[in-house]
CSV table of C-alpha atoms in Angstrom, one decimal:
chain,number,residue,atom,x,y,z
A,1,UNK,CA,244.7,58.7,2.9
A,2,UNK,CA,241.2,59.8,2.1
A,3,UNK,CA,239.2,62.6,3.7
A,4,UNK,CA,235.5,62.2,4.5
A,5,UNK,CA,233.4,65.3,4.3
A,6,UNK,CA,230.2,65.2,6.5
A,7,UNK,CA,227.3,67.5,6.3
A,8,UNK,CA,226.2,68.4,9.8
A,9,UNK,CA,223.1,70.1,8.5
A,10,UNK,CA,219.9,68.1,9.1
A,11,UNK,CA,216.7,68.8,7.5
A,12,UNK,CA,214.0,69.5,10.0
A,13,UNK,CA,210.5,68.4,9.0
A,14,UNK,CA,207.9,71.1,9.5
A,15,UNK,CA,204.5,70.3,11.0
A,16,UNK,CA,201.6,70.3,8.6
A,17,UNK,CA,199.6,73.5,8.6
A,18,UNK,CA,196.2,73.7,10.3
A,19,UNK,CA,194.5,74.4,7.0
A,20,UNK,CA,195.9,71.3,5.3
A,21,UNK,CA,195.1,69.2,8.4
A,22,UNK,CA,191.5,70.6,8.4
A,23,UNK,CA,190.9,69.7,4.8
A,24,UNK,CA,192.3,66.2,5.4
A,25,UNK,CA,190.1,65.7,8.4
A,26,UNK,CA,187.0,67.1,6.6
A,27,UNK,CA,187.6,64.7,3.7
A,28,UNK,CA,187.9,61.8,6.1
A,29,UNK,CA,184.6,62.7,7.8
A,30,UNK,CA,182.5,63.2,4.7
A,31,UNK,CA,184.0,60.0,3.1
A,32,UNK,CA,182.3,57.9,5.8
A,33,UNK,CA,179.0,56.4,4.7
A,34,UNK,CA,177.5,57.2,8.1
A,35,UNK,CA,178.2,60.9,7.8
A,36,UNK,CA,177.0,60.9,4.2
A,37,UNK,CA,173.7,59.3,5.2
A,38,UNK,CA,173.3,61.9,8.0
A,39,UNK,CA,173.8,64.8,5.6
A,40,UNK,CA,171.4,63.3,3.1
A,41,UNK,CA,168.8,62.7,5.8
A,42,UNK,CA,169.1,66.2,7.3
A,43,UNK,CA,168.6,67.8,3.9
A,44,UNK,CA,165.7,65.7,2.7
A,45,UNK,CA,163.8,64.1,5.5
A,46,UNK,CA,162.6,67.3,7.3
A,47,UNK,CA,161.0,68.6,4.1
A,48,UNK,CA,159.2,65.3,3.5
A,49,UNK,CA,158.0,65.2,7.2
A,50,UNK,CA,156.7,68.7,7.3
A,51,UNK,CA,155.0,68.4,3.9
A,52,UNK,CA,153.5,65.1,4.9
A,53,UNK,CA,152.2,66.4,8.3
A,54,UNK,CA,150.8,69.5,6.6
A,55,UNK,CA,148.6,67.3,4.5
A,56,UNK,CA,147.2,65.3,7.4
A,57,UNK,CA,143.8,66.1,9.0
A,58,UNK,CA,145.4,65.6,12.5
A,59,UNK,CA,148.2,67.9,13.6
A,60,UNK,CA,150.7,67.6,16.4
A,61,UNK,CA,149.0,70.1,18.6
A,62,UNK,CA,150.9,69.0,21.6
A,63,UNK,CA,154.1,70.3,20.0
A,64,UNK,CA,154.8,74.0,20.0
A,65,UNK,CA,153.4,75.7,16.8
A,66,UNK,CA,152.1,72.3,15.7
A,67,UNK,CA,148.5,73.4,15.7
A,68,UNK,CA,149.4,76.1,13.0
A,69,UNK,CA,151.0,73.8,10.5
A,70,UNK,CA,147.8,74.0,8.2
A,71,UNK,CA,147.9,77.8,8.4
A,72,UNK,CA,151.4,78.7,7.5
A,73,UNK,CA,154.6,77.1,6.2
A,74,UNK,CA,156.7,78.8,8.9
A,75,UNK,CA,155.2,76.6,11.6
A,76,UNK,CA,156.9,73.5,10.1
A,77,UNK,CA,160.6,74.6,10.8
A,78,UNK,CA,159.6,75.5,14.4
A,79,UNK,CA,158.0,72.1,15.0
A,80,UNK,CA,161.2,70.5,13.6
A,81,UNK,CA,163.3,72.8,15.8
A,82,UNK,CA,161.5,71.5,18.9
A,83,UNK,CA,162.0,67.9,17.8
A,84,UNK,CA,165.7,68.6,16.9
A,85,UNK,CA,166.5,70.2,20.3
A,86,UNK,CA,165.0,67.2,22.1
A,87,UNK,CA,166.3,64.3,20.0
A,88,UNK,CA,168.0,65.0,16.7
A,89,UNK,CA,170.8,67.4,17.6
A,90,UNK,CA,172.1,65.4,20.6
A,91,UNK,CA,172.2,62.3,18.4
A,92,UNK,CA,173.9,64.2,15.6
A,93,UNK,CA,176.6,65.6,17.8
A,94,UNK,CA,177.1,62.2,19.3
A,95,UNK,CA,177.7,60.5,15.9
A,96,UNK,CA,180.1,63.3,14.7
A,97,UNK,CA,181.9,65.0,17.6
A,98,UNK,CA,181.6,62.0,19.9
A,99,UNK,CA,183.5,59.8,17.4
A,100,UNK,CA,186.0,62.2,15.8
A,101,UNK,CA,188.9,61.2,18.2
A,102,UNK,CA,187.9,57.7,19.4
A,103,UNK,CA,187.7,56.5,15.8
A,104,UNK,CA,191.5,56.8,15.6
A,105,UNK,CA,191.8,54.6,18.7
A,106,UNK,CA,189.6,51.9,17.3
A,107,UNK,CA,191.5,51.9,14.0
A,108,UNK,CA,194.9,52.2,15.7
A,109,UNK,CA,196.0,55.1,13.3
A,110,UNK,CA,197.3,57.6,15.8
A,111,UNK,CA,201.0,56.8,15.1
A,112,UNK,CA,200.5,57.4,11.3
A,113,UNK,CA,198.6,60.6,11.9
A,114,UNK,CA,201.3,61.9,14.3
A,115,UNK,CA,204.1,61.1,11.9
A,116,UNK,CA,202.2,62.9,9.1
A,117,UNK,CA,201.1,66.0,11.0
A,118,UNK,CA,203.9,66.2,13.7
A,119,UNK,CA,201.8,68.3,16.1
A,120,UNK,CA,199.2,67.2,18.6
A,121,UNK,CA,197.9,70.7,18.9
A,122,UNK,CA,197.2,71.1,15.2
A,123,UNK,CA,195.6,67.6,15.0
A,124,UNK,CA,193.2,68.7,17.8
A,125,UNK,CA,192.3,72.0,16.0
A,126,UNK,CA,191.9,70.3,12.6
A,127,UNK,CA,189.7,67.5,14.0
A,128,UNK,CA,187.6,69.9,16.0
A,129,UNK,CA,187.0,72.3,13.1
A,130,UNK,CA,186.2,69.5,10.8
A,131,UNK,CA,183.6,68.1,13.2
A,132,UNK,CA,182.1,71.6,13.8
A,133,UNK,CA,181.8,72.1,10.0
A,134,UNK,CA,179.9,68.9,9.6
A,135,UNK,CA,177.6,69.7,12.5
A,136,UNK,CA,176.8,73.1,11.2
A,137,UNK,CA,176.1,71.6,7.8
A,138,UNK,CA,173.6,69.1,9.4
A,139,UNK,CA,171.9,71.9,11.4
A,140,UNK,CA,171.6,74.0,8.3
A,141,UNK,CA,170.0,71.1,6.5
A,142,UNK,CA,167.4,70.6,9.1
A,143,UNK,CA,166.5,74.3,9.1
A,144,UNK,CA,166.4,74.8,5.3
A,145,UNK,CA,164.7,71.5,4.5
A,146,UNK,CA,161.9,71.9,7.0
A,147,UNK,CA,161.3,75.5,5.9
A,148,UNK,CA,161.2,74.5,2.2
A,149,UNK,CA,158.8,71.7,3.0
A,150,UNK,CA,156.5,74.0,4.9
A,151,UNK,CA,156.5,76.8,2.3
A,152,UNK,CA,155.9,74.4,-0.6
A,153,UNK,CA,153.1,72.4,1.0
A,154,UNK,CA,151.3,75.3,2.9
A,155,UNK,CA,152.6,78.6,1.7
A,156,UNK,CA,154.1,81.8,2.9
A,157,UNK,CA,151.4,82.9,5.3
A,158,UNK,CA,151.5,84.9,8.5
A,159,UNK,CA,152.4,83.1,11.7
A,160,UNK,CA,150.5,83.3,15.0
A,161,UNK,CA,153.0,84.1,17.8
A,162,UNK,CA,152.9,82.7,21.3
A,163,UNK,CA,151.0,85.7,22.6
A,164,UNK,CA,148.4,85.5,19.8
A,165,UNK,CA,149.7,88.4,17.7
A,166,UNK,CA,150.2,87.8,13.9
A,167,UNK,CA,153.7,87.9,12.5
A,168,UNK,CA,154.0,89.0,8.9
A,169,UNK,CA,155.6,86.4,6.6
A,170,UNK,CA,158.9,88.4,6.4
A,171,UNK,CA,158.9,88.9,10.2
A,172,UNK,CA,158.2,85.2,10.8
A,173,UNK,CA,161.0,84.2,8.4
A,174,UNK,CA,163.5,86.3,10.2
A,175,UNK,CA,162.5,85.0,13.6
A,176,UNK,CA,162.5,81.4,12.5
A,177,UNK,CA,166.0,81.9,11.1
A,178,UNK,CA,167.1,83.6,14.3
A,179,UNK,CA,165.6,80.7,16.4
A,180,UNK,CA,167.7,78.1,14.5
A,181,UNK,CA,170.8,80.3,14.8
A,182,UNK,CA,170.2,80.5,18.6
A,183,UNK,CA,169.9,76.7,18.7
A,184,UNK,CA,173.5,76.5,17.5
A,185,UNK,CA,174.8,77.6,20.9
A,186,UNK,CA,173.5,74.5,22.9
A,187,UNK,CA,174.4,72.3,19.9
A,188,UNK,CA,178.0,73.6,20.2
A,189,UNK,CA,177.9,72.8,23.9
A,190,UNK,CA,176.9,69.2,23.2
A,191,UNK,CA,179.5,68.9,20.5
A,192,UNK,CA,182.2,70.1,22.9
A,193,UNK,CA,181.0,67.5,25.4
A,194,UNK,CA,181.2,64.9,22.6
A,195,UNK,CA,184.8,66.0,21.9
A,196,UNK,CA,185.6,65.7,25.6
A,197,UNK,CA,184.1,62.2,25.8
A,198,UNK,CA,185.9,61.1,22.6
A,199,UNK,CA,189.3,62.2,23.9
A,200,UNK,CA,188.8,61.1,27.5
A,201,UNK,CA,187.2,57.7,27.0
A,202,UNK,CA,189.2,56.5,24.0
A,203,UNK,CA,187.8,53.6,22.2
A,204,UNK,CA,185.0,53.2,24.8
A,205,UNK,CA,181.5,53.5,23.4
A,206,UNK,CA,180.6,55.8,26.3
A,207,UNK,CA,182.2,58.7,24.3
A,208,UNK,CA,179.4,58.3,21.7
A,209,UNK,CA,176.7,58.1,24.4
A,210,UNK,CA,177.9,61.2,26.4
A,211,UNK,CA,176.1,64.0,24.4
A,212,UNK,CA,172.7,62.2,24.4
A,213,UNK,CA,173.0,61.3,28.1
A,214,UNK,CA,173.8,64.9,29.0
A,215,UNK,CA,171.0,66.1,26.8
A,216,UNK,CA,168.6,63.7,28.4
A,217,UNK,CA,169.7,64.7,31.9
A,218,UNK,CA,169.1,68.4,31.0
A,219,UNK,CA,165.6,67.6,29.6
A,220,UNK,CA,164.7,65.7,32.8
A,221,UNK,CA,165.9,68.6,34.8
A,222,UNK,CA,163.8,71.1,32.8
A,223,UNK,CA,160.7,69.0,33.6
A,224,UNK,CA,161.4,69.2,37.4
A,225,UNK,CA,160.1,72.1,39.6
A,226,UNK,CA,163.6,73.7,39.8
A,227,UNK,CA,164.2,77.3,40.7
A,228,UNK,CA,164.6,79.7,37.8
A,229,UNK,CA,168.3,80.2,38.4
A,230,UNK,CA,169.1,76.5,38.2
A,231,UNK,CA,166.9,76.1,35.0
A,232,UNK,CA,168.7,79.0,33.2
A,233,UNK,CA,172.1,77.8,34.3
A,234,UNK,CA,171.8,74.6,32.3
A,235,UNK,CA,173.1,74.8,28.7
A,236,UNK,CA,170.1,72.9,27.3
A,237,UNK,CA,167.7,75.8,28.3
A,238,UNK,CA,168.6,77.6,25.0
A,239,UNK,CA,166.8,74.7,23.2
A,240,UNK,CA,163.6,76.0,24.9
A,241,UNK,CA,164.2,79.7,25.3
A,242,UNK,CA,164.0,80.5,21.5
A,243,UNK,CA,160.2,80.5,21.9
A,244,UNK,CA,160.6,83.9,23.5
A,245,UNK,CA,161.3,85.3,20.1
A,246,UNK,CA,157.7,84.8,19.1
A,247,UNK,CA,156.1,87.2,21.6
A,248,UNK,CA,155.8,90.9,21.5
A,249,UNK,CA,157.9,92.3,22.9
A,250,UNK,CA,160.3,89.4,22.6
A,251,UNK,CA,161.4,87.7,25.8
A,252,UNK,CA,165.1,88.1,25.1
A,253,UNK,CA,166.6,87.9,28.6
A,254,UNK,CA,166.2,84.1,29.2
A,255,UNK,CA,167.3,83.4,25.6
A,256,UNK,CA,170.5,85.5,26.0
A,257,UNK,CA,171.3,83.9,29.3
A,258,UNK,CA,170.8,80.5,27.8
A,259,UNK,CA,173.1,81.3,24.8
A,260,UNK,CA,175.8,82.7,27.1
A,261,UNK,CA,175.7,79.6,29.4
A,262,UNK,CA,175.9,77.3,26.4
A,263,UNK,CA,178.8,79.1,24.9
A,264,UNK,CA,180.7,79.0,28.2
A,265,UNK,CA,180.1,75.3,28.4
A,266,UNK,CA,181.3,74.8,24.8
A,267,UNK,CA,184.5,76.8,25.5
A,268,UNK,CA,185.3,75.0,28.8
A,269,UNK,CA,184.6,71.5,27.5
A,270,UNK,CA,186.7,72.1,24.4
A,271,UNK,CA,189.6,73.5,26.5
A,272,UNK,CA,189.4,70.4,28.8
A,273,UNK,CA,189.4,68.1,25.8
A,274,UNK,CA,192.4,69.9,24.4
A,275,UNK,CA,194.4,69.6,27.7
A,276,UNK,CA,193.6,65.9,27.9
A,277,UNK,CA,194.6,65.4,24.3
A,278,UNK,CA,198.0,67.2,24.3
A,279,UNK,CA,199.0,65.4,27.6
A,280,UNK,CA,198.1,62.0,26.3
A,281,UNK,CA,200.7,59.2,26.0
A,282,UNK,CA,200.4,58.1,22.4
A,283,UNK,CA,203.1,55.4,22.9
A,284,UNK,CA,200.6,53.1,24.5
A,285,UNK,CA,198.6,51.2,21.8
A,286,UNK,CA,196.3,49.8,24.4
A,287,UNK,CA,195.1,53.2,25.6
A,288,UNK,CA,191.5,53.1,26.6
A,289,UNK,CA,190.7,56.4,28.4
A,290,UNK,CA,192.4,58.5,31.0
A,291,UNK,CA,190.7,57.1,34.1
A,292,UNK,CA,191.2,59.5,37.0
A,293,UNK,CA,192.4,62.3,34.8
A,294,UNK,CA,189.2,62.1,32.8
A,295,UNK,CA,187.3,62.5,36.0
A,296,UNK,CA,189.4,65.4,37.5
A,297,UNK,CA,189.8,67.3,34.2
A,298,UNK,CA,186.5,66.5,32.7
A,299,UNK,CA,183.6,66.0,35.1
A,300,UNK,CA,184.7,68.1,38.1
A,301,UNK,CA,185.3,71.4,36.1
A,302,UNK,CA,181.9,71.1,34.4
A,303,UNK,CA,180.2,70.4,37.7
A,304,UNK,CA,182.0,73.5,39.2
A,305,UNK,CA,180.9,75.6,36.2
A,306,UNK,CA,177.3,74.6,36.8
A,307,UNK,CA,177.5,75.7,40.4
A,308,UNK,CA,179.1,79.0,39.4
A,309,UNK,CA,176.5,79.7,36.7
A,310,UNK,CA,173.7,79.0,39.1
A,311,UNK,CA,175.1,81.5,41.6
A,312,UNK,CA,175.7,84.1,39.0
A,313,UNK,CA,172.2,83.8,37.5
A,314,UNK,CA,170.6,83.8,40.9
A,315,UNK,CA,172.4,87.1,41.7
A,316,UNK,CA,171.9,88.7,38.3
A,317,UNK,CA,168.2,87.9,38.0
A,318,UNK,CA,165.5,89.0,40.4
A,319,UNK,CA,163.3,86.0,39.9
A,320,UNK,CA,163.0,83.4,42.6
A,321,UNK,CA,161.1,80.1,42.9
A,322,UNK,CA,159.5,78.6,39.8
A,323,UNK,CA,159.0,81.9,38.1
A,324,UNK,CA,155.4,81.0,37.3
A,325,UNK,CA,153.4,83.5,39.4
A,326,UNK,CA,149.7,84.2,39.3
A,327,UNK,CA,150.0,87.7,37.9
A,328,UNK,CA,152.3,86.5,35.1
A,329,UNK,CA,149.8,83.8,34.1
A,330,UNK,CA,146.9,86.3,34.1
A,331,UNK,CA,148.9,88.8,32.0
A,332,UNK,CA,149.9,86.1,29.5
A,333,UNK,CA,146.4,84.7,29.1
A,334,UNK,CA,144.8,88.1,28.7
A,335,UNK,CA,147.3,89.2,26.1
A,336,UNK,CA,147.0,86.1,24.0
A,337,UNK,CA,143.2,86.1,24.3
A,338,UNK,CA,143.0,89.8,23.1
A,339,UNK,CA,145.1,89.1,20.0
A,340,UNK,CA,143.3,85.9,19.1
A,341,UNK,CA,139.9,87.5,19.7
A,342,UNK,CA,140.8,90.1,17.0
A,343,UNK,CA,141.9,87.2,14.7
A,344,UNK,CA,138.6,85.4,15.3
A,345,UNK,CA,136.8,88.7,14.6
A,346,UNK,CA,138.5,89.0,11.2
A,347,UNK,CA,137.9,85.4,10.3
A,348,UNK,CA,134.1,85.7,11.1
A,349,UNK,CA,133.9,89.0,9.3
A,350,UNK,CA,132.7,90.9,12.3
A,351,UNK,CA,133.4,94.6,13.0
A,352,UNK,CA,137.0,95.3,13.8
A,353,UNK,CA,138.0,96.0,17.4
A,354,UNK,CA,141.2,97.0,19.0
A,355,UNK,CA,142.9,95.6,22.2
A,356,UNK,CA,142.4,98.9,23.9
A,357,UNK,CA,138.6,98.7,23.2
A,358,UNK,CA,138.5,95.1,24.4
A,359,UNK,CA,140.1,95.8,27.8
A,360,UNK,CA,140.7,92.1,28.3
A,361,UNK,CA,141.5,90.9,31.9
A,362,UNK,CA,142.0,87.4,33.2
A,363,UNK,CA,141.5,86.1,36.8
A,364,UNK,CA,143.4,82.8,37.2
A,365,UNK,CA,143.5,80.5,40.2
A,366,UNK,CA,145.5,77.3,40.8
A,367,UNK,CA,143.7,74.3,42.5
A,368,UNK,CA,140.6,76.4,43.0
A,369,UNK,CA,142.5,78.7,45.2
A,370,UNK,CA,143.3,76.0,47.8
A,371,UNK,CA,147.0,75.9,47.1
A,372,UNK,CA,149.9,78.3,46.6
A,373,UNK,CA,149.1,80.4,43.5
A,374,UNK,CA,152.2,79.7,41.6
A,375,UNK,CA,154.1,76.9,39.9
A,376,UNK,CA,153.4,74.5,37.0
A,377,UNK,CA,150.5,72.2,36.8
A,378,UNK,CA,147.3,71.3,34.9
A,379,UNK,CA,145.0,72.7,37.6
A,380,UNK,CA,145.0,76.3,36.6
A,381,UNK,CA,141.6,77.9,35.7
A,382,UNK,CA,141.2,81.3,34.2
A,383,UNK,CA,138.1,83.4,33.7
A,384,UNK,CA,138.6,86.0,30.9
A,385,UNK,CA,136.5,89.1,30.6
A,386,UNK,CA,136.4,91.6,27.8
A,387,UNK,CA,134.3,94.5,26.6
A,388,UNK,CA,132.9,95.3,23.2
A,389,UNK,CA,132.0,98.9,22.0
A,390,UNK,CA,128.4,99.7,22.6
A,391,UNK,CA,127.7,96.5,24.6
A,392,UNK,CA,127.1,97.3,28.3
A,393,UNK,CA,127.7,93.8,29.6
A,394,UNK,CA,131.2,92.3,29.7
A,395,UNK,CA,131.8,89.0,27.9
A,396,UNK,CA,133.3,86.1,29.9
A,397,UNK,CA,135.1,82.9,28.9
A,398,UNK,CA,136.6,80.1,30.9
A,399,UNK,CA,139.9,78.3,30.2
A,400,UNK,CA,141.6,75.3,31.7
A,401,UNK,CA,145.4,75.7,31.7
A,402,UNK,CA,148.1,73.2,31.7
A,403,UNK,CA,151.4,75.0,32.5
A,404,UNK,CA,154.7,73.1,32.2
A,405,UNK,CA,157.7,73.9,34.4
A,406,UNK,CA,159.4,75.9,31.6
A,407,UNK,CA,156.6,78.4,31.4
A,408,UNK,CA,154.8,77.1,28.3
A,409,UNK,CA,151.0,76.6,28.7
A,410,UNK,CA,148.1,75.2,26.7
A,411,UNK,CA,144.8,77.0,27.2
A,412,UNK,CA,141.7,74.8,26.6
A,413,UNK,CA,138.4,76.6,26.1
A,414,UNK,CA,135.7,75.6,28.6
A,415,UNK,CA,132.8,77.7,27.5
A,416,UNK,CA,130.8,79.4,26.3
A,417,UNK,CA,131.0,77.4,23.1
A,418,UNK,CA,130.1,80.4,20.9
A,419,UNK,CA,133.3,82.0,22.0
A,420,UNK,CA,135.9,79.3,22.7
A,421,UNK,CA,134.1,76.1,21.7
A,422,UNK,CA,135.2,73.9,18.7
A,423,UNK,CA,133.9,75.1,15.4
A,424,UNK,CA,135.5,75.7,12.0
A,425,UNK,CA,136.1,79.1,10.5
A,426,UNK,CA,136.9,79.9,6.9
A,427,UNK,CA,140.5,81.2,6.3
A,428,UNK,CA,142.6,82.0,3.3
A,429,UNK,CA,144.2,78.5,3.6
A,430,UNK,CA,140.9,76.6,4.1
A,431,UNK,CA,138.8,75.7,7.1
A,432,UNK,CA,140.6,76.0,10.4
A,433,UNK,CA,139.5,75.5,14.1
A,434,UNK,CA,138.3,78.4,16.1
A,435,UNK,CA,141.6,80.2,17.2
A,436,UNK,CA,140.1,80.7,20.7
A,437,UNK,CA,139.3,77.1,21.2
A,438,UNK,CA,142.8,76.0,22.2
A,439,UNK,CA,146.0,78.1,22.1
A,440,UNK,CA,149.6,78.0,23.3
A,441,UNK,CA,151.2,80.7,25.4
A,442,UNK,CA,154.4,81.4,27.3
A,443,UNK,CA,154.9,82.7,30.8
A,444,UNK,CA,158.2,84.6,31.1
A,445,UNK,CA,160.1,83.1,34.0
A,446,UNK,CA,162.2,86.2,34.7
A,447,UNK,CA,160.7,89.2,36.4
A,448,UNK,CA,160.9,92.0,33.9
A,449,UNK,CA,157.7,94.0,34.8
């Protein structure tokens, strides 16, 4: 008679730690040729672009700060930031965050990953952190590369702000860096939407298209004559609001609201993606999206968030309508003209004068006074007056304004040609157009005065 001894103790496999899972997912991402090409492009192409444009005779003057790319190297990264917020960052978040989960569906590797990690929660955290790391690396590449290209090709010169005042190189550097950091907030919102699409839509290519489609919809919305509350409640507004950093004093209220809205979107979209992921049935190899659950847990909460943020912003801010009122336009034009007049005076080696001595005022009308004196349009006309010490007669200059719905305007000089006509002036970086000929400005949409 033999006795059999059995060991009832069973070894329990522990889930892989988040740190190990993160390293594994990060290695998987950076080993893809597509991601490597994106990193290489983001760290090299902006420098080549900015340096190349800086050597051209024609500048992208229709782009914010584009007209100053011959004057200072700090204009280049701001031009690149405007391009990135419109096109590059939505595409980058699509190719990284929009594919981080759906790639496993296409390759059919979920069962291997689940056996190795043994925790859907840790898989989600590791994949999300890996995607976030790559996206931050790409954004850093765009910022650093464009700044290096501008500084090498043009130099570390002062930057003219959106109200015409000169920013010292150190001040310009700090504000450029802060502008790129602020752009991370809407980028995170798009990345979270990409995660949500990647989880909810499975192997469907719509997961990749979701961040660019959302970004395009927000850009179209910003072009429409929407109320200020609706405009600020969209996460993409932070891609525009950074220009408030380049006025004095800085227009921080719209920027802070835009950042807060973007971060709330990022948190909610990530939480929704997490809920969908941990509730998913991984036993079905033919899984191709959650259907109704993707709609109820994905689209509806984000639509509800938009409605809530519109209501909160409308109550918290006193501005109504378009936010582009006649008095704001007049104040912005007068301030920019005063600063740029002083710049022109220095460039022409005339006696120095202060803003207090100039006493600049602007009288602006829309549609020759025949329409409501507010809102965007290219039918604004401003008559600027100023005074010089010892001169009894006030000077006058006329500008035609094209104001976009987000508050940015371009002032085009319409005489007299000795003041705001086109002619070249000698500067430390070479010949440059008369600073009073054409200039950019910004109307603050919120009522802060």
